[in-house]
């Protein structure tokens, strides 16, 4: 599944970029308490992790399972935030909507023994090959989207 222009602009990616999405999933437990989502070292691509759901797996115990996310804030400093506190009897799953983070991102099972499955999308923004489209062609697209002028309604007599 890939997105172009309108979808890319929603993610803060330049409209001359192409946004591809791939399914993402990892399992956190007492054996593997953290997972780090890393980006490739390719400068032509930007990698994002869009978290969607966090849920307890089979064999989860009657305990709180707290999942924490560590990523960069707008000032470039690492910040850790708990995003889910799951319990098998009252809240076995949480939906995060479209919680988007730029790589690198570390997911950690801060308390509990899990298993906890974190799922979402791995988004890759790359430069679009068609980005050298002339401004003239771009203006033609804008004129098609313009709304026609409205005429006032006639008054009833």
Coordinates of N, CA, C and O in Angstrom, one line a residue:
X1 N 0.9 -1.2 0.0 CA 0.0 0.0 0.0 C 0.9 1.2 0.0 O 1.8 1.3 0.8
X2 N 0.7 2.1 -0.9 CA 1.5 3.4 -0.9 C 0.5 4.6 -1.0 O -0.5 4.5 -1.6
X3 N 1.0 5.7 -0.5 CA 0.2 6.9 -0.5 C 1.0 8.0 -1.3 O 2.2 8.0 -1.3
X4 N 0.2 8.9 -1.9 CA 0.9 10.0 -2.6 C 0.3 11.3 -2.1 O -0.8 11.3 -1.6
X5 N 0.9 12.4 -2.4 CA 0.6 13.8 -2.1 C -0.4 14.1 -0.9 O 0.1 14.5 0.1
X6 N -1.7 13.9 -1.1 CA -2.6 14.3 0.0 C -2.3 13.5 1.3 O -2.3 14.1 2.4
X7 N -2.1 12.2 1.2 CA -1.8 11.4 2.4 C -0.4 11.8 2.9 O -0.2 11.9 4.1
X8 N 0.5 12.1 2.1 CA 1.8 12.5 2.5 C 1.8 13.8 3.3 O 2.5 14.0 4.2
X9 N 1.0 14.8 2.8 CA 0.9 16.1 3.5 C 0.3 15.9 4.9 O 0.6 16.7 5.7
X10 N -0.5 14.9 5.1 CA -1.1 14.7 6.5 C 0.0 14.3 7.4 O -0.1 14.6 8.6
X11 N 1.0 13.7 6.9 CA 2.1 13.2 7.8 C 3.2 14.1 8.0 O 4.3 13.8 8.5
X12 N 3.1 15.3 7.4 CA 4.2 16.3 7.5 C 5.3 16.1 6.5 O 6.3 16.6 6.6
X13 N 5.1 15.2 5.5 CA 6.0 14.9 4.5 C 5.8 15.8 3.3 O 4.6 16.0 3.0
X14 N 6.8 16.3 2.7 CA 6.7 17.2 1.5 C 5.9 16.5 0.4 O 5.9 15.3 0.2
X15 N 5.0 17.3 -0.3 CA 4.2 16.7 -1.3 C 4.9 16.1 -2.5 O 4.4 15.4 -3.3
X16 N 6.2 16.4 -2.6 CA 7.0 15.8 -3.6 C 7.6 14.5 -3.2 O 8.4 13.9 -3.8
X17 N 7.2 14.0 -2.0 CA 7.6 12.7 -1.5 C 6.6 11.6 -1.7 O 5.4 11.9 -1.9
X18 N 7.1 10.4 -1.7 CA 6.2 9.2 -1.8 C 6.3 8.6 -0.5 O 7.3 8.4 0.1
X19 N 5.1 8.2 0.0 CA 5.0 7.5 1.4 C 4.5 6.1 1.2 O 3.4 5.9 0.7
X20 N 5.3 5.2 1.6 CA 5.0 3.8 1.5 C 4.8 3.3 2.9 O 5.5 3.7 3.9
X21 N 3.9 2.3 3.1 CA 3.6 1.8 4.5 C 3.7 0.3 4.5 O 3.3 -0.4 3.5
X22 N 4.3 -0.2 5.6 CA 4.5 -1.6 5.8 C 4.0 -2.0 7.2 O 4.2 -1.2 8.1
X23 N 3.4 -3.2 7.3 CA 2.9 -3.6 8.6 C 4.1 -3.8 9.6 O 5.2 -4.2 9.2
X24 N 3.8 -3.4 10.8 CA 4.8 -3.5 11.9 C 4.2 -4.2 13.1 O 3.1 -4.0 13.4
X25 N 5.0 -5.1 13.7 CA 4.6 -5.7 14.9 C 5.8 -6.2 15.7 O 6.8 -6.6 15.1
X26 N 5.7 -6.1 17.0 CA 6.8 -6.7 17.9 C 6.1 -7.2 19.2 O 5.0 -6.7 19.6
X27 N 6.7 -8.1 19.8 CA 6.2 -8.7 21.1 C 7.2 -8.4 22.2 O 8.4 -8.6 22.1
X28 N 6.7 -7.8 23.3 CA 7.5 -7.5 24.5 C 7.1 -8.4 25.6 O 5.9 -8.7 25.7
X29 N 8.1 -8.9 26.3 CA 7.8 -9.8 27.4 C 9.0 -9.7 28.4 O 9.9 -8.9 28.2
X30 N 8.9 -10.5 29.5 CA 10.0 -10.5 30.5 C 11.3 -11.0 29.9 O 12.4 -10.6 30.2
X31 N 11.2 -11.9 28.8 CA 12.4 -12.4 28.2 C 13.0 -11.3 27.2 O 14.2 -11.2 27.1
X32 N 12.1 -10.6 26.5 CA 12.5 -9.5 25.6 C 11.8 -8.3 26.0 O 10.7 -8.0 25.4
X33 N 12.3 -7.5 26.9 CA 11.5 -6.4 27.5 C 11.6 -5.1 26.6 O 10.8 -4.1 26.9
X34 N 12.4 -5.0 25.6 CA 12.4 -3.8 24.7 C 12.7 -4.2 23.3 O 13.2 -5.2 23.0
X35 N 12.3 -3.2 22.4 CA 12.5 -3.3 21.0 C 12.8 -1.9 20.5 O 12.1 -1.0 20.8
X36 N 13.9 -1.8 19.7 CA 14.3 -0.5 19.1 C 14.0 -0.5 17.6 O 14.6 -1.4 16.9
X37 N 13.2 0.4 17.1 CA 12.9 0.5 15.7 C 13.9 1.5 15.2 O 14.0 2.7 15.6
X38 N 14.8 1.0 14.3 CA 15.9 1.8 13.7 C 15.6 2.1 12.2 O 14.9 1.3 11.5
X39 N 16.1 3.2 11.8 CA 16.0 3.6 10.4 C 17.2 3.2 9.6 O 18.3 3.1 10.2
X40 N 17.1 2.9 8.3 CA 18.2 2.7 7.5 C 19.1 4.0 7.4 O 18.5 5.1 7.6
X41 N 20.3 3.9 7.1 CA 21.2 5.0 7.0 C 21.1 5.8 5.6 O 21.9 6.6 5.3
X42 N 20.1 5.5 4.9 CA 19.9 6.1 3.6 C 19.3 7.5 3.8 O 18.2 7.7 4.4
X43 N 20.0 8.6 3.4 CA 19.6 10.0 3.6 C 18.5 10.4 2.8 O 17.8 11.4 3.0
X44 N 18.2 9.6 1.7 CA 17.1 10.0 0.8 C 15.7 9.5 1.3 O 14.7 9.8 0.7
X45 N 15.7 8.8 2.5 CA 14.5 8.3 3.0 C 14.3 8.7 4.5 O 15.3 8.8 5.2
X46 N 13.1 8.9 4.9 CA 12.7 9.2 6.3 C 11.8 8.0 6.7 O 10.9 7.6 6.0
X47 N 12.1 7.6 8.0 CA 11.3 6.4 8.5 C 10.5 6.9 9.7 O 11.0 7.6 10.6
X48 N 9.3 6.5 9.7 CA 8.4 6.8 10.8 C 7.7 5.5 11.3 O 7.5 4.5 10.5
X49 N 7.4 5.4 12.6 CA 6.7 4.3 13.2 C 5.3 4.9 13.6 O 5.3 5.8 14.4
X50 N 4.3 4.3 13.0 CA 2.9 4.8 13.4 C 2.3 3.6 14.2 O 1.9 2.6 13.7
X51 N 2.2 3.9 15.5 CA 1.6 2.9 16.4 C 0.1 2.9 16.3 O -0.5 4.0 16.4
X52 N -0.5 1.7 16.3 CA -2.0 1.6 16.2 C -2.6 1.0 17.4 O -3.5 1.5 18.0
X53 N -2.1 -0.3 17.8 CA -2.7 -1.0 18.9 C -1.6 -1.6 19.7 O -0.5 -1.9 19.3
X54 N -1.9 -1.8 21.0 CA -1.1 -2.5 22.0 C -2.0 -3.4 22.7 O -3.0 -3.0 23.3
X55 N -1.7 -4.7 22.7 CA -2.6 -5.7 23.3 C -1.8 -6.8 24.1 O -0.7 -7.1 23.7
X56 N -2.5 -7.3 25.1 CA -1.9 -8.4 25.8 C -2.1 -9.7 25.0 O -3.1 -9.9 24.3
X57 N -1.1 -10.6 25.1 CA -1.2 -11.9 24.4 C -1.6 -13.0 25.3 O -1.9 -12.8 26.5
X58 N -1.7 -14.2 24.7 CA -2.0 -15.4 25.4 C -1.1 -15.6 26.6 O 0.2 -15.5 26.4
X59 N -1.6 -16.0 27.7 CA -0.7 -16.3 28.9 C -0.4 -15.1 29.7 O 0.4 -15.2 30.7
X60 N -1.0 -14.0 29.5 CA -0.8 -12.8 30.3 C -1.3 -13.0 31.7 O -2.4 -13.6 31.9
X61 N -0.6 -12.6 32.7 CA -1.0 -12.7 34.1 C -1.9 -11.6 34.6 O -2.0 -10.6 33.9
X62 N -2.5 -11.8 35.8 CA -3.3 -10.8 36.4 C -2.3 -9.7 37.0 O -2.1 -9.7 38.2
X63 N -1.8 -8.9 36.2 CA -0.8 -7.8 36.6 C -0.9 -6.7 35.7 O -1.4 -6.8 34.5
X64 N -0.5 -5.5 36.1 CA -0.4 -4.4 35.2 C 0.8 -4.5 34.3 O 1.9 -4.9 34.7
X65 N 0.6 -4.2 33.0 CA 1.7 -4.3 32.0 C 1.8 -2.8 31.4 O 0.9 -2.4 30.7
X66 N 2.9 -2.1 31.8 CA 3.0 -0.8 31.3 C 4.0 -0.7 30.1 O 5.1 -1.2 30.3
X67 N 3.6 -0.2 29.0 CA 4.4 0.0 27.8 C 4.9 1.4 27.7 O 4.0 2.3 27.8
X68 N 6.2 1.6 27.5 CA 6.8 3.0 27.5 C 7.4 3.2 26.1 O 8.0 2.2 25.6
X69 N 7.3 4.4 25.6 CA 7.9 4.7 24.3 C 9.0 5.8 24.5 O 8.8 6.7 25.3
X70 N 10.2 5.5 23.9 CA 11.3 6.5 24.0 C 11.6 7.0 22.6 O 11.9 6.1 21.7
X71 N 11.6 8.3 22.4 CA 11.9 8.9 21.1 C 12.4 10.3 21.3 O 12.5 10.7 22.4
X72 N 12.6 11.0 20.2 CA 13.1 12.4 20.3 C 12.0 13.3 20.3 O 11.0 13.1 19.6
X73 N 12.1 14.4 21.1 CA 11.1 15.5 21.1 C 11.5 16.5 20.1 O 12.5 16.3 19.3
X74 N 10.7 17.6 20.0 CA 11.0 18.6 19.0 C 12.3 19.3 19.2 O 12.8 20.0 18.2
X75 N 12.9 19.2 20.3 CA 14.2 19.8 20.6 C 15.4 18.9 20.4 O 16.5 19.2 20.7
X76 N 15.1 17.6 20.0 CA 16.1 16.6 19.7 C 16.6 15.9 20.9 O 17.6 15.2 20.9
X77 N 15.9 16.0 22.0 CA 16.2 15.3 23.3 C 15.4 14.1 23.4 O 14.2 14.0 23.1
X78 N 16.0 13.0 24.0 CA 15.2 11.8 24.2 C 14.2 12.0 25.3 O 14.5 12.6 26.3
X79 N 13.0 11.4 25.1 CA 12.0 11.5 26.1 C 11.3 10.2 26.2 O 11.0 9.6 25.1
X80 N 10.9 9.8 27.4 CA 10.2 8.5 27.6 C 8.8 8.8 28.1 O 8.7 9.6 29.1
X81 N 7.8 8.1 27.5 CA 6.4 8.4 27.9 C 5.7 7.0 28.0 O 5.8 6.3 27.0
X82 N 5.0 6.8 29.1 CA 4.2 5.6 29.1 C 2.9 5.8 28.2 O 2.3 6.8 28.3
X83 N 2.7 4.8 27.3 CA 1.5 5.0 26.4 C 0.4 4.0 26.7 O -0.7 4.1 26.1
X84 N 0.7 2.9 27.5 CA -0.4 2.0 27.8 C -0.1 1.3 29.1 O 1.0 1.0 29.5
X85 N -1.2 1.1 29.9 CA -1.2 0.4 31.1 C -2.3 -0.7 31.0 O -3.5 -0.4 31.2
X86 N -1.9 -1.9 30.6 CA -2.9 -2.9 30.3 C -3.0 -3.9 31.5 O -2.1 -4.2 32.2
X87 N -4.2 -4.5 31.6 CA -4.5 -5.5 32.6 C -5.5 -6.5 32.0 O -6.5 -6.0 31.4
X88 N -5.2 -7.8 32.2 CA -6.0 -8.8 31.5 C -7.5 -8.7 31.8 O -8.4 -9.0 31.0
X89 N -7.9 -8.3 33.0 CA -9.3 -8.4 33.4 C -10.1 -7.1 33.1 O -11.3 -7.1 33.1
X90 N -9.4 -6.0 32.9 CA -10.2 -4.8 32.6 C -9.8 -4.0 31.3 O -10.6 -3.3 30.8
X91 N -8.5 -4.0 30.9 CA -8.1 -3.3 29.7 C -7.0 -4.2 29.0 O -5.8 -3.9 29.1
X92 N -7.4 -5.2 28.2 CA -6.4 -6.0 27.6 C -5.9 -5.5 26.3 O -4.9 -6.0 25.8
X93 N -6.5 -4.4 25.8 CA -6.0 -3.8 24.5 C -6.3 -2.3 24.5 O -7.3 -1.8 25.1
X94 N -5.4 -1.5 23.9 CA -5.6 -0.1 23.7 C -5.4 0.3 22.3 O -4.4 -0.3 21.6
X95 N -6.2 1.2 21.7 CA -6.0 1.7 20.4 C -5.4 3.1 20.5 O -6.0 3.9 21.1
X96 N -4.3 3.3 19.8 CA -3.6 4.6 19.8 C -4.0 5.5 18.7 O -3.4 6.6 18.5
X97 N -4.8 5.0 17.8 CA -5.1 5.8 16.6 C -4.0 5.8 15.6 O -3.6 4.7 15.2
X98 N -3.4 7.0 15.3 CA -2.3 7.1 14.4 C -1.2 7.8 15.2 O -0.9 8.9 14.8
X99 N -0.6 7.2 16.1 CA 0.5 7.7 17.0 C 1.8 7.6 16.2 O 2.4 6.5 16.2
X100 N 2.2 8.7 15.6 CA 3.3 8.6 14.6 C 4.6 9.2 15.3 O 4.6 10.3 15.8
X101 N 5.7 8.5 15.2 CA 7.0 8.9 15.7 C 8.1 8.7 14.7 O 8.1 7.7 13.9
X102 N 9.1 9.6 14.7 CA 10.2 9.5 13.8 C 11.3 8.5 14.4 O 11.5 8.6 15.6
X103 N 11.9 7.7 13.6 CA 12.9 6.8 14.0 C 14.1 7.5 14.5 O 14.4 8.6 14.0
X104 N 14.8 7.0 15.5 CA 14.7 5.7 16.2 C 13.7 5.9 17.3 O 13.5 6.9 17.9
X105 N 13.0 4.7 17.6 CA 12.0 4.6 18.6 C 12.2 3.4 19.4 O 12.4 2.3 18.8
X106 N 12.2 3.5 20.8 CA 12.4 2.3 21.6 C 11.1 2.0 22.3 O 10.5 2.9 23.0
X107 N 10.6 0.8 22.2 CA 9.4 0.4 23.0 C 9.9 -0.5 24.1 O 10.7 -1.4 23.9
X108 N 9.4 -0.3 25.3 CA 9.8 -1.0 26.5 C 8.7 -1.4 27.4 O 7.8 -0.7 27.6
X109 N 8.7 -2.7 27.8 CA 7.8 -3.2 28.8 C 8.4 -2.8 30.2 O 9.2 -3.4 30.7
X110 N 7.8 -1.6 30.7 CA 8.4 -1.0 31.9 C 8.0 -1.8 33.1 O 8.8 -1.9 34.1
X111 N 6.8 -2.4 33.2 CA 6.4 -3.3 34.3 C 5.5 -4.4 33.7 O 4.8 -4.2 32.7
X112 N 5.5 -5.5 34.5 CA 4.7 -6.6 34.0 C 5.6 -7.6 33.3 O 6.7 -7.3 32.9
X113 N 5.0 -8.8 33.0 CA 5.8 -9.8 32.3 C 5.2 -10.1 30.9 O 5.8 -10.9 30.2
X114 N 4.1 -9.5 30.5 CA 3.6 -9.6 29.1 C 3.0 -11.0 29.0 O 2.5 -11.6 29.9
X115 N 2.9 -11.5 27.7 CA 3.4 -10.9 26.5 C 2.5 -9.7 26.1 O 1.3 -9.8 26.2
X116 N 3.1 -8.7 25.5 CA 2.4 -7.6 24.9 C 2.8 -7.4 23.5 O 4.0 -7.4 23.2
X117 N 1.8 -7.3 22.6 CA 2.1 -7.1 21.2 C 1.8 -5.7 20.8 O 0.7 -5.2 21.1
X118 N 2.8 -5.0 20.2 CA 2.6 -3.7 19.7 C 2.6 -3.7 18.2 O 3.4 -4.4 17.6
X119 N 1.5 -3.1 17.6 CA 1.4 -3.2 16.1 C 1.1 -1.8 15.5 O 0.6 -0.9 16.2
X120 N 1.4 -1.7 14.3 CA 1.1 -0.5 13.6 C 1.7 -0.5 12.2 O 1.7 -1.5 11.5
X121 N 2.2 0.6 11.7 CA 2.8 0.8 10.4 C 4.2 1.3 10.4 O 4.5 2.2 11.2
X122 N 5.0 0.8 9.6 CA 6.4 1.4 9.3 C 6.2 2.2 8.0 O 5.9 1.7 7.0
X123 N 6.3 3.5 8.2 CA 6.2 4.4 7.1 C 7.5 4.9 6.5 O 8.4 5.2 7.3
X124 N 7.7 4.8 5.2 CA 8.9 5.2 4.6 C 8.6 6.3 3.6 O 7.9 6.1 2.6
X125 N 9.2 7.5 3.8 CA 9.0 8.6 2.9 C 10.3 8.8 2.0 O 11.4 8.8 2.5
X126 N 10.1 8.7 0.7 CA 11.2 8.8 -0.3 C 10.8 9.9 -1.3 O 9.7 10.3 -1.4
X127 N 11.9 10.5 -1.9 CA 11.7 11.5 -2.9 C 10.9 10.9 -4.1 O 11.2 9.8 -4.6
X128 N 9.9 11.6 -4.6 CA 9.1 11.1 -5.7 C 9.9 11.3 -7.0 O 10.4 12.4 -7.2
X129 N 9.9 10.3 -7.9 CA 10.6 10.5 -9.2 C 10.0 11.5 -10.0 O 10.6 12.1 -10.9
X130 N 8.7 11.8 -9.8 CA 8.0 12.8 -10.6 C 8.1 14.2 -10.1 O 7.4 15.1 -10.5
X131 N 9.0 14.5 -9.1 CA 9.1 15.8 -8.4 C 9.6 16.9 -9.3 O 9.5 18.0 -9.0
X132 N 10.2 16.5 -10.5 CA 10.7 17.6 -11.4 C 9.6 18.0 -12.4 O 9.9 18.5 -13.4
X133 N 8.3 17.9 -12.0 CA 7.2 18.4 -12.8 C 7.2 19.9 -12.9 O 7.5 20.5 -11.9
X134 N 7.0 20.4 -14.0 CA 7.1 21.9 -14.2 C 5.9 22.6 -13.4 O 4.9 22.0 -13.2
X135 N 6.2 23.9 -13.1 CA 5.1 24.6 -12.4 C 3.9 24.8 -13.3 O 2.8 24.9 -12.8
X136 N 4.1 24.8 -14.6 CA 3.0 25.0 -15.5 C 2.0 23.8 -15.4 O 0.8 24.0 -15.3
X137 N 2.6 22.6 -15.3 CA 1.7 21.4 -15.1 C 1.0 21.5 -13.8 O -0.1 21.1 -13.6
X138 N 1.7 22.0 -12.8 CA 1.2 22.1 -11.4 C 0.0 23.1 -11.4 O -1.0 22.9 -10.7
X139 N 0.1 24.2 -12.1 CA -0.9 25.2 -12.2 C -2.2 24.6 -12.8 O -3.3 25.0 -12.5
X140 N -2.0 23.7 -13.9 CA -3.1 23.1 -14.5 C -3.9 22.3 -13.5 O -5.2 22.3 -13.5
X141 N -3.3 21.6 -12.6 CA -4.0 20.8 -11.6 C -4.8 21.7 -10.6 O -5.9 21.4 -10.3
X142 N -4.2 22.9 -10.3 CA -4.9 23.8 -9.4 C -6.2 24.3 -10.0 O -7.2 24.5 -9.4
X143 N -6.1 24.6 -11.4 CA -7.3 25.2 -12.0 C -8.4 24.2 -12.1 O -9.6 24.6 -12.1
X144 N -8.1 22.9 -12.2 CA -9.2 21.9 -12.2 C -9.9 21.9 -10.9 O -11.1 21.6 -10.8
X145 N -9.3 22.2 -9.8 CA -9.9 22.1 -8.5 C -10.6 23.3 -8.0 O -11.3 23.3 -7.0
X146 N -10.5 24.4 -8.8 CA -11.2 25.7 -8.4 C -12.7 25.5 -8.5 O -13.2 24.9 -9.4
X147 N -13.4 26.1 -7.6 CA -14.8 26.1 -7.6 C -15.4 27.1 -8.5 O -14.9 28.2 -8.6
X148 N -16.5 26.8 -9.2 CA -17.1 27.8 -10.0 C -17.7 28.9 -9.2 O -18.1 28.7 -8.0
X149 N -17.9 30.1 -9.8 CA -18.5 31.2 -9.0 C -19.9 31.0 -8.8 O -20.6 30.4 -9.6
X150 N -20.4 31.4 -7.6 CA -21.8 31.2 -7.3 C -22.6 32.4 -7.7 O -22.2 33.5 -7.5
X151 N -23.9 32.2 -8.2 CA -24.8 33.2 -8.5 C -25.8 33.3 -7.4 O -26.3 32.3 -6.9
X152 N -26.2 34.5 -7.0 CA -27.2 34.7 -6.0 C -28.5 34.1 -6.4 O -28.9 34.2 -7.6
X153 N -29.3 33.6 -5.5 CA -30.6 33.1 -5.8 C -31.6 34.2 -6.1 O -31.5 35.3 -5.5
X154 N -32.6 33.9 -6.9 CA -33.6 34.9 -7.2 C -34.6 34.9 -6.1 O -35.0 33.9 -5.6
X155 N -35.1 36.2 -5.8 CA -36.1 36.3 -4.7 C -37.5 35.9 -5.2 O -37.8 36.2 -6.4
X156 N -38.2 35.3 -4.4 CA -39.6 34.9 -4.7 C -40.5 36.1 -4.6 O -40.3 36.9 -3.7
X157 N -41.5 36.3 -5.5 CA -42.3 37.4 -5.4 C -43.8 37.1 -5.1 O -44.3 36.1 -5.3

